[in-house]
PDB file of C-alpha atoms in Angstrom:
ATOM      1  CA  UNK A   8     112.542 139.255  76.886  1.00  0.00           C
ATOM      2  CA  UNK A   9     115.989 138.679  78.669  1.00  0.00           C
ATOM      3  CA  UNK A  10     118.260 136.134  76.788  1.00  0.00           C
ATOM      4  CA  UNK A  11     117.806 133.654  79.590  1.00  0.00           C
ATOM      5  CA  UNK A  12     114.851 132.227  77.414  1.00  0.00           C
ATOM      6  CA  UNK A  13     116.637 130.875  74.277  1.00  0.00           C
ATOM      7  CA  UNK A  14     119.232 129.079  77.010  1.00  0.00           C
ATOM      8  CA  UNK A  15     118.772 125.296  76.572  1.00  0.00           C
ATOM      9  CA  UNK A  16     119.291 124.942  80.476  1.00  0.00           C
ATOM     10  CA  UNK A  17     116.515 127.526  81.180  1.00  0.00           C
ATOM     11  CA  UNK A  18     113.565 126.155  78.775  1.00  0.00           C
ATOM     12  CA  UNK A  19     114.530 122.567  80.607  1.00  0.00           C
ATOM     13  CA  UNK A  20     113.674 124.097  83.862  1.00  0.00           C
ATOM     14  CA  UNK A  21     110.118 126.064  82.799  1.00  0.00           C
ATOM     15  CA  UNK A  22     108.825 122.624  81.075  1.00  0.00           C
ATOM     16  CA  UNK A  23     110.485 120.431  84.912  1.00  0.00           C
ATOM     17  CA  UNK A  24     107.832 123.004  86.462  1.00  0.00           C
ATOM     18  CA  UNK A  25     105.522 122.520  84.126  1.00  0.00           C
ATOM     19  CA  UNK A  26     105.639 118.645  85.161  1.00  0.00           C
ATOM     20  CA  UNK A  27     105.686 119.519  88.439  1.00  0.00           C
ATOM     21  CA  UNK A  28     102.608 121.047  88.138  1.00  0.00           C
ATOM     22  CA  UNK A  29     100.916 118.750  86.030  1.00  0.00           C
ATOM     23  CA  UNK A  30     102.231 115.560  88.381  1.00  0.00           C
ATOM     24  CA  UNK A  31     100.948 117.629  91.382  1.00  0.00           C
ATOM     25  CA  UNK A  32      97.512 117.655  90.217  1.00  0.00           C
ATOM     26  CA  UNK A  33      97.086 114.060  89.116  1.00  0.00           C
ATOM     27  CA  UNK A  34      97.906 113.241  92.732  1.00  0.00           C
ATOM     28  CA  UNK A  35      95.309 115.763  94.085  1.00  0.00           C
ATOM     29  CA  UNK A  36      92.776 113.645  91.279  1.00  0.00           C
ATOM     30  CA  UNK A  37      93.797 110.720  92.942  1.00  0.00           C
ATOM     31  CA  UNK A  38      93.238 111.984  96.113  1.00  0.00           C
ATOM     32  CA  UNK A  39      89.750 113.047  95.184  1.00  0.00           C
ATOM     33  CA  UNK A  40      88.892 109.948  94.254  1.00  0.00           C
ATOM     34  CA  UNK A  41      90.099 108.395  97.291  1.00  0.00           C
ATOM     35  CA  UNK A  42      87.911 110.716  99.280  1.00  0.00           C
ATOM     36  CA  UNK A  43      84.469 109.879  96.950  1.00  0.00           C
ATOM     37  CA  UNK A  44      85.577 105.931  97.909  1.00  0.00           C
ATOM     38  CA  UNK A  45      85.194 106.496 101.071  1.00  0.00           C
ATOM     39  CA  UNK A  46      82.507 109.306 101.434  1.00  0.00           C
ATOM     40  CA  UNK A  47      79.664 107.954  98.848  1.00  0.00           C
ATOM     41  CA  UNK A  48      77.000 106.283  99.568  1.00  0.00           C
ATOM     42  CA  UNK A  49      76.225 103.340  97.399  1.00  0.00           C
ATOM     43  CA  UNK A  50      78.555 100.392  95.459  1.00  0.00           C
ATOM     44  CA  UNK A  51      77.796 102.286  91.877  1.00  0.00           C
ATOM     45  CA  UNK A  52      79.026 105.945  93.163  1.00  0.00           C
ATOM     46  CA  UNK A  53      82.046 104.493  94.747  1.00  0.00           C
ATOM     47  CA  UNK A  54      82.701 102.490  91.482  1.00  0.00           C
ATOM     48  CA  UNK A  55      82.057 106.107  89.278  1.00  0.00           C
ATOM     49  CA  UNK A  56      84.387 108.033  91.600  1.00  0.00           C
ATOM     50  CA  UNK A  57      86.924 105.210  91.907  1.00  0.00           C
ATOM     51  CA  UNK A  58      87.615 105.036  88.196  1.00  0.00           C
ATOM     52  CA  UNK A  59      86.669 107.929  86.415  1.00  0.00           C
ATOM     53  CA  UNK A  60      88.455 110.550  88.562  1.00  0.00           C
ATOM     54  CA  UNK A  61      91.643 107.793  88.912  1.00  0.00           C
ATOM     55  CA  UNK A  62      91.834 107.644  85.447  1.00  0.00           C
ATOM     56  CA  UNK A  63      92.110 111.478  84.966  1.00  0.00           C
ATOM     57  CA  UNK A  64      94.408 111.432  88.122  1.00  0.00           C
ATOM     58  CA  UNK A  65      96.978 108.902  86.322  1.00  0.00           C
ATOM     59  CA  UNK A  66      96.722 110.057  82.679  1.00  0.00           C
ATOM     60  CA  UNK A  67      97.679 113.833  84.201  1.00  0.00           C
ATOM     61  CA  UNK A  68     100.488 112.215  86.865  1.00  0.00           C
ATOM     62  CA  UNK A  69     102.222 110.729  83.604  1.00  0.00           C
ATOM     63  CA  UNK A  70     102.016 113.527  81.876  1.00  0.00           C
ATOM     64  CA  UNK A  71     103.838 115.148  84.656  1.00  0.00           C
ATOM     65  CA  UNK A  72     106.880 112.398  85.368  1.00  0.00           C
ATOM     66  CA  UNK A  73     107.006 112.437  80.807  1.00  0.00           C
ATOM     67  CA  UNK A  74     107.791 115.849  80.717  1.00  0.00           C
ATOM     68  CA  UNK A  75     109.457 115.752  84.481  1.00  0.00           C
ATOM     69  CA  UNK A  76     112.152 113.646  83.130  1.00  0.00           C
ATOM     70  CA  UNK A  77     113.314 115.463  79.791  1.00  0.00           C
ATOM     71  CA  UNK A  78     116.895 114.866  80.711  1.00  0.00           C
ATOM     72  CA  UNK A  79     116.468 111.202  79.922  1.00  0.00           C
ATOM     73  CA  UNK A  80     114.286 111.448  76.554  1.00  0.00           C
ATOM     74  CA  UNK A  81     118.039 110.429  74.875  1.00  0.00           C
ATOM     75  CA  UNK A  82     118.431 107.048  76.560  1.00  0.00           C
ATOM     76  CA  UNK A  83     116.489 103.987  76.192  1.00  0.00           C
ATOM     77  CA  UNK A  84     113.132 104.853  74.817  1.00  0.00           C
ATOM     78  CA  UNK A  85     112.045 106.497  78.183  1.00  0.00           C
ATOM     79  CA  UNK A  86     109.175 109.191  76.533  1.00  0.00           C
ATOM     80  CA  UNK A  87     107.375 105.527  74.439  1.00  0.00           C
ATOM     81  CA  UNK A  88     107.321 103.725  78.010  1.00  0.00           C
ATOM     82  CA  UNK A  89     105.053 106.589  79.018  1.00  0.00           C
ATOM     83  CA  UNK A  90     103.179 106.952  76.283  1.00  0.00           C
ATOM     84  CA  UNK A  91     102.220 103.265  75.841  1.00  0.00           C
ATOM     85  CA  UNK A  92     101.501 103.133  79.844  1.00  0.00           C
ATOM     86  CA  UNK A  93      98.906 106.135  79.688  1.00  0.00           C
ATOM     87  CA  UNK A  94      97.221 103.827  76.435  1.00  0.00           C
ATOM     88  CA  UNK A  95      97.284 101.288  78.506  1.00  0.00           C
ATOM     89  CA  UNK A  96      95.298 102.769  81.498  1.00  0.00           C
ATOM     90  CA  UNK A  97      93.274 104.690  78.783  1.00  0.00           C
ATOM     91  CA  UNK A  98      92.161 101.236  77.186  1.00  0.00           C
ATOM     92  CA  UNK A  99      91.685  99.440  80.584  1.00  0.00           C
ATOM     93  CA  UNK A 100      89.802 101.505  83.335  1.00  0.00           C
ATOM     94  CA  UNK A 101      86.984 102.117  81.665  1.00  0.00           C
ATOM     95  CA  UNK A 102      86.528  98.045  80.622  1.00  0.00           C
ATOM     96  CA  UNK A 103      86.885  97.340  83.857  1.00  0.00           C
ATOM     97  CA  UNK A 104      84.556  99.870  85.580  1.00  0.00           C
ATOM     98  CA  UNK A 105      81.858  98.825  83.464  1.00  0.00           C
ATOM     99  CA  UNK A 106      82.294  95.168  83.816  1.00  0.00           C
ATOM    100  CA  UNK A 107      81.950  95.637  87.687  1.00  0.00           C
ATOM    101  CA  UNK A 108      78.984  97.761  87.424  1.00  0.00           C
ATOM    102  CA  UNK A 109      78.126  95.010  85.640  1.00  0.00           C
ATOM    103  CA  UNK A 110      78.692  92.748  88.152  1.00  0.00           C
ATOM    104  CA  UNK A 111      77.415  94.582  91.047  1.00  0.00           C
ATOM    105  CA  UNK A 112      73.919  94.626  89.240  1.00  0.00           C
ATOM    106  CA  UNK A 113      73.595  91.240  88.747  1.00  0.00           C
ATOM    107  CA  UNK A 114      74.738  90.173  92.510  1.00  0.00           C
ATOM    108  CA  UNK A 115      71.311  92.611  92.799  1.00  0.00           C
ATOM    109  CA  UNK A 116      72.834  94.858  95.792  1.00  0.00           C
ATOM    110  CA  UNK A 117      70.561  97.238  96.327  1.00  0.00           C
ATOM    111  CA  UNK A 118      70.328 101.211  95.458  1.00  0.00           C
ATOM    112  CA  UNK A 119      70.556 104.321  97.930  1.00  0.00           C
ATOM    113  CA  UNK A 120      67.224 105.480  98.758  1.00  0.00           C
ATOM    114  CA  UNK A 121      68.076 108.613  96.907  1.00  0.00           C
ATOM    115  CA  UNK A 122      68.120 107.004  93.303  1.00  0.00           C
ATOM    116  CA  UNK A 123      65.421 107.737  91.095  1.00  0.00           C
ATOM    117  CA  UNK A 124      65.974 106.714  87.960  1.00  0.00           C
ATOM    118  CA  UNK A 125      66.838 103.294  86.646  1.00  0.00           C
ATOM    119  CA  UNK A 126      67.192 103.050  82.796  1.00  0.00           C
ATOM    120  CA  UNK A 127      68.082  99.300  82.919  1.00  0.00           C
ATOM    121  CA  UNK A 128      64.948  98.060  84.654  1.00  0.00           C
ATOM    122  CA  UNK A 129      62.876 100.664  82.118  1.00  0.00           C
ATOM    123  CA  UNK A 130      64.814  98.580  79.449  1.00  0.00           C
ATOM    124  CA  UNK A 131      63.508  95.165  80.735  1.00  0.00           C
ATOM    125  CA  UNK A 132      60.554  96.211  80.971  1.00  0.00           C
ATOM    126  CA  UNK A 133      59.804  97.472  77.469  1.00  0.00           C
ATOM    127  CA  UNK A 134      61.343  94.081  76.570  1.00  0.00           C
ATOM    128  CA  UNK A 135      64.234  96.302  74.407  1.00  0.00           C
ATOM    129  CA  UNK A 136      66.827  95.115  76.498  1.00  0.00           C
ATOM    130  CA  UNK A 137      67.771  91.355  78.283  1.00  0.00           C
ATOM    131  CA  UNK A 138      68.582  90.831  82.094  1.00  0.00           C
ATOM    132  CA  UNK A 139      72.006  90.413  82.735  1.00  0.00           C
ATOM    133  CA  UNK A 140      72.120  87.034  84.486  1.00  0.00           C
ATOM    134  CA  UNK A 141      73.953  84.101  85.733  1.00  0.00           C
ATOM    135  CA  UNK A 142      75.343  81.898  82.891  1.00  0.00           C
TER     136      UNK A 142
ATOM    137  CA  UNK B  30     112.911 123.050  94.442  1.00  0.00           C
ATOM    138  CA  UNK B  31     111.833 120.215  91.451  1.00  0.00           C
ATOM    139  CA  UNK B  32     112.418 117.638  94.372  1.00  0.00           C
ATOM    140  CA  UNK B  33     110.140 119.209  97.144  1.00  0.00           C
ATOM    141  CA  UNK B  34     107.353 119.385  94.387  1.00  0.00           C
ATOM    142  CA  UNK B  35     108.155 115.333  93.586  1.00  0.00           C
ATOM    143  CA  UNK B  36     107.880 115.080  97.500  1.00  0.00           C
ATOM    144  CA  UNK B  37     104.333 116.940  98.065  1.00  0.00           C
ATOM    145  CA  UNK B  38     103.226 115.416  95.441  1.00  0.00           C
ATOM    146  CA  UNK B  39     104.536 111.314  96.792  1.00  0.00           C
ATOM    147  CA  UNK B  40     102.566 112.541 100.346  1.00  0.00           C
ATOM    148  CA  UNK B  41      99.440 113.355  98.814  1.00  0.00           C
ATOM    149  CA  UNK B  42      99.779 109.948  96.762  1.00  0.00           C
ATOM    150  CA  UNK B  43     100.451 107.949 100.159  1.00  0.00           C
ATOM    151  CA  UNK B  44      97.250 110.122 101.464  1.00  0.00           C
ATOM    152  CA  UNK B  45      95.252 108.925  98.836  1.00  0.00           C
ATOM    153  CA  UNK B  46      96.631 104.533  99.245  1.00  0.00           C
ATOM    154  CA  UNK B  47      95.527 105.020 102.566  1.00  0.00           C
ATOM    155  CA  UNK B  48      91.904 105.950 101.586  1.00  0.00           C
ATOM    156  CA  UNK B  49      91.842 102.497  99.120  1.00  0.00           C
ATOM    157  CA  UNK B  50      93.233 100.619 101.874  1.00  0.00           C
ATOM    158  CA  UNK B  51      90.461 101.996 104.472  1.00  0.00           C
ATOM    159  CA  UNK B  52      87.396 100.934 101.577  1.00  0.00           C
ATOM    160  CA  UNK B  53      89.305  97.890 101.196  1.00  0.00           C
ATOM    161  CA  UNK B  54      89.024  96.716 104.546  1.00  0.00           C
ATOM    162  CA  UNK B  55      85.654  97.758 105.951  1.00  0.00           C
ATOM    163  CA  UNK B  56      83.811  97.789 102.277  1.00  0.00           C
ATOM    164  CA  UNK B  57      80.232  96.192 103.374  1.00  0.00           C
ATOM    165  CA  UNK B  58      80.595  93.772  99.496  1.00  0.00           C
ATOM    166  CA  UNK B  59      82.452  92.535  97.117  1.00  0.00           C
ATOM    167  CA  UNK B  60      82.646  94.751  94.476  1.00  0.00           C
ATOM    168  CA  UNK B  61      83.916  97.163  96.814  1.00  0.00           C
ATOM    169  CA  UNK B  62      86.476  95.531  97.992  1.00  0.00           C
ATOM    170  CA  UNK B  63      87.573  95.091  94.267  1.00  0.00           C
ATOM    171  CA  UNK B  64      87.049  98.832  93.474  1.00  0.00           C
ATOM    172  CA  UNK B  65      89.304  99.745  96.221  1.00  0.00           C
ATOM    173  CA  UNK B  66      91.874  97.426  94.995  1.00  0.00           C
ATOM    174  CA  UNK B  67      91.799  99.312  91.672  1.00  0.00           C
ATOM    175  CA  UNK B  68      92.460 102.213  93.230  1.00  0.00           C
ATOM    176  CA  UNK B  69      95.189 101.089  95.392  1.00  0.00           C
ATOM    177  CA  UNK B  70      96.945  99.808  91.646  1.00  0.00           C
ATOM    178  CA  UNK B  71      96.437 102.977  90.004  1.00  0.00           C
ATOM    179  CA  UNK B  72      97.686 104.463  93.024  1.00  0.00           C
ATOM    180  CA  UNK B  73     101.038 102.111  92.676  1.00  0.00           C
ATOM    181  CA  UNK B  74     101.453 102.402  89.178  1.00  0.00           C
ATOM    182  CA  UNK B  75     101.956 106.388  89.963  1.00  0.00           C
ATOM    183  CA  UNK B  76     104.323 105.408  92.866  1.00  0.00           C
ATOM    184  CA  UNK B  77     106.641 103.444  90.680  1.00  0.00           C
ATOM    185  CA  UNK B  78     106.581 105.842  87.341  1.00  0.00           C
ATOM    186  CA  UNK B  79     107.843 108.403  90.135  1.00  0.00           C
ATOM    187  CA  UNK B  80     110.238 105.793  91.443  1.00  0.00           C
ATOM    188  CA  UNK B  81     111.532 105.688  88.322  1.00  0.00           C
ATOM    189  CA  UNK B  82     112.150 109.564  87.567  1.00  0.00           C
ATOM    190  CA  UNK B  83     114.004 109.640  90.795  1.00  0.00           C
ATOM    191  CA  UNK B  84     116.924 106.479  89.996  1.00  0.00           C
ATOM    192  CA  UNK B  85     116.871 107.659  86.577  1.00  0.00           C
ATOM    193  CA  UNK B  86     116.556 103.726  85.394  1.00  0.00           C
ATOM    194  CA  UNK B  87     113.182 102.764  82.477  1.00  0.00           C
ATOM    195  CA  UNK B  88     113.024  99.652  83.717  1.00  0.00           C
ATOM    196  CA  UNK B  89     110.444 100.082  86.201  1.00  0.00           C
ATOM    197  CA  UNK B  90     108.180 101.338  83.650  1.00  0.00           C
ATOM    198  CA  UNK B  91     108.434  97.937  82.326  1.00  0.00           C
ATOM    199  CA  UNK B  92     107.404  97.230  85.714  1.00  0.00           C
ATOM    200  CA  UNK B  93     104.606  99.192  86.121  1.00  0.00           C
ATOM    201  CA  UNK B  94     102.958  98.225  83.003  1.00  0.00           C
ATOM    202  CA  UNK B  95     103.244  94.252  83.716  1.00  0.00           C
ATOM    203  CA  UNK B  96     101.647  95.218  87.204  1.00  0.00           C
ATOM    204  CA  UNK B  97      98.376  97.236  85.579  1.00  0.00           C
ATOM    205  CA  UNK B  98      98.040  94.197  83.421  1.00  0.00           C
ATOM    206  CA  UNK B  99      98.252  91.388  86.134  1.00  0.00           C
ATOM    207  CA  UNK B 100      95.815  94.129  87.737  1.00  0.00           C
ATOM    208  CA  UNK B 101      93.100  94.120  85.096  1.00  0.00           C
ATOM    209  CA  UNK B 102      93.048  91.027  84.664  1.00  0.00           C
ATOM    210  CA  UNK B 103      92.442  90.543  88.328  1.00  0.00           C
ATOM    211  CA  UNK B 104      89.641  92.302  88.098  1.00  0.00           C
ATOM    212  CA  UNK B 105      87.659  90.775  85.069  1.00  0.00           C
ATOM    213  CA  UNK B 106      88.416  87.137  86.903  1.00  0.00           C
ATOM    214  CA  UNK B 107      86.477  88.682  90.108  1.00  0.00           C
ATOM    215  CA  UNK B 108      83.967  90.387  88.166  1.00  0.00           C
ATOM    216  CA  UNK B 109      83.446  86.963  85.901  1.00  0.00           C
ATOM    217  CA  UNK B 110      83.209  85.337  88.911  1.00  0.00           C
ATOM    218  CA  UNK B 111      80.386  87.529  90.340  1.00  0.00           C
ATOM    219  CA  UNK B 112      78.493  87.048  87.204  1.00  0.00           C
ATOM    220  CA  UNK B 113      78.653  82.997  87.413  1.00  0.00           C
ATOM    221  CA  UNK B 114      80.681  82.662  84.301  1.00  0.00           C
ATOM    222  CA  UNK B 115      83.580  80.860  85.907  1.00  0.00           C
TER     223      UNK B 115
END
């Protein structure tokens, strides 16, 4: 234990690598899910990988630019901007994933030849569920 | 050495726009098309909060939220749409 550590310059550093790190591998996320948009097969897997693993990629690159910019927590309510963005893309991927799923189901575009299961049409047919339809 | 990690990690971002934009232009429907446009916003949204670390100035978070919300409701519109409901 060296008396570097209870510096206030030196604990700023180790958490601007820590940010670093954590903004680093939101942008690999992101870049995973650009890679699953273009490699999958199908409209449904592309809409899986292109929000799931984008929402993980931007909640983690926030993270990282939050704790990135600790020399401006003082000034103008910089951390709250952050936080209320990553609510925001919490609240709002996920709505609109499903709604295109959604959407992509009702246009009827058809599977990959590799699905097998379809709990939807099992619905309909046991008359527990309604087709989603035009209104 | 903060700054080369900001700068790996801005490539790999620009990597990842150019993947949206490639799904966005040759995406077979319509959905697609809209999924890659998500992307490409999320994508954006990252671009400006780093943006913003590197002037040092909140107000393009202020930006960046307006633009996920002009977003996402882009997106219910063309998924609304789809469904006949407009």
């Amino acid at each position: 234990m060296s008396p570097d550590i209870f510096k206030e310059g030196f604990r700023m550093e180790i958490i601007q690598y820590l940010g670093g790190a954590l903004l680093i591998m939101g942008s690999l996320s992101l870049l995973i899910a650009s890679i699953g948009l273009i490699r999958m097969p199908d409209v449904y897997n592309r809409v899986q990988t292109g929000t799931k693993a984008s929402t993980l990629g931007a909640i983690l690159s926030f993270l990282g630019i939050g704790l990135l910019s600790i020399e401006n927590w003082s000034e103008s309510n910089w951390i709250g901007r952050v936080i209320i963005l990553i609510i925001f893309i919490i609240i709002t991927n996920p709505v609109s994933s499903h709604i295109l799923m959604r959407a992509a189901y009702v246009m009827k575009i058809p599977f990959t030849k590799d699905t097998k299961v379809d709990k939807l049409k099992e619905d309909i047919d046991n008359k527990v569920l309604e087709e989603p339809k035009d209104e | 050495m903060i700054k080369y990690l900001i700068l790996i990690a801005v490539v790999i971002l620009l990597m990842s726009l150019l993947g949206g934009l490639y799904r966005f232009f040759k995406g077979p429907s319509l959905v697609d098309k809209v999924v890659a446009f998500d992307s490409i916003t999320v994508n954006s949204l990252v671009l400006i909060g780093v943006m913003a670390l590197l002037t040092g100035r909140a107000i393009y978070f202020d930006v960046a939220i307006v633009y996920g919300l002009l977003s996402f409701l882009g997106v219910i519109v063309v998924a609304r749409y789809i469904q006949g409901g407009l």
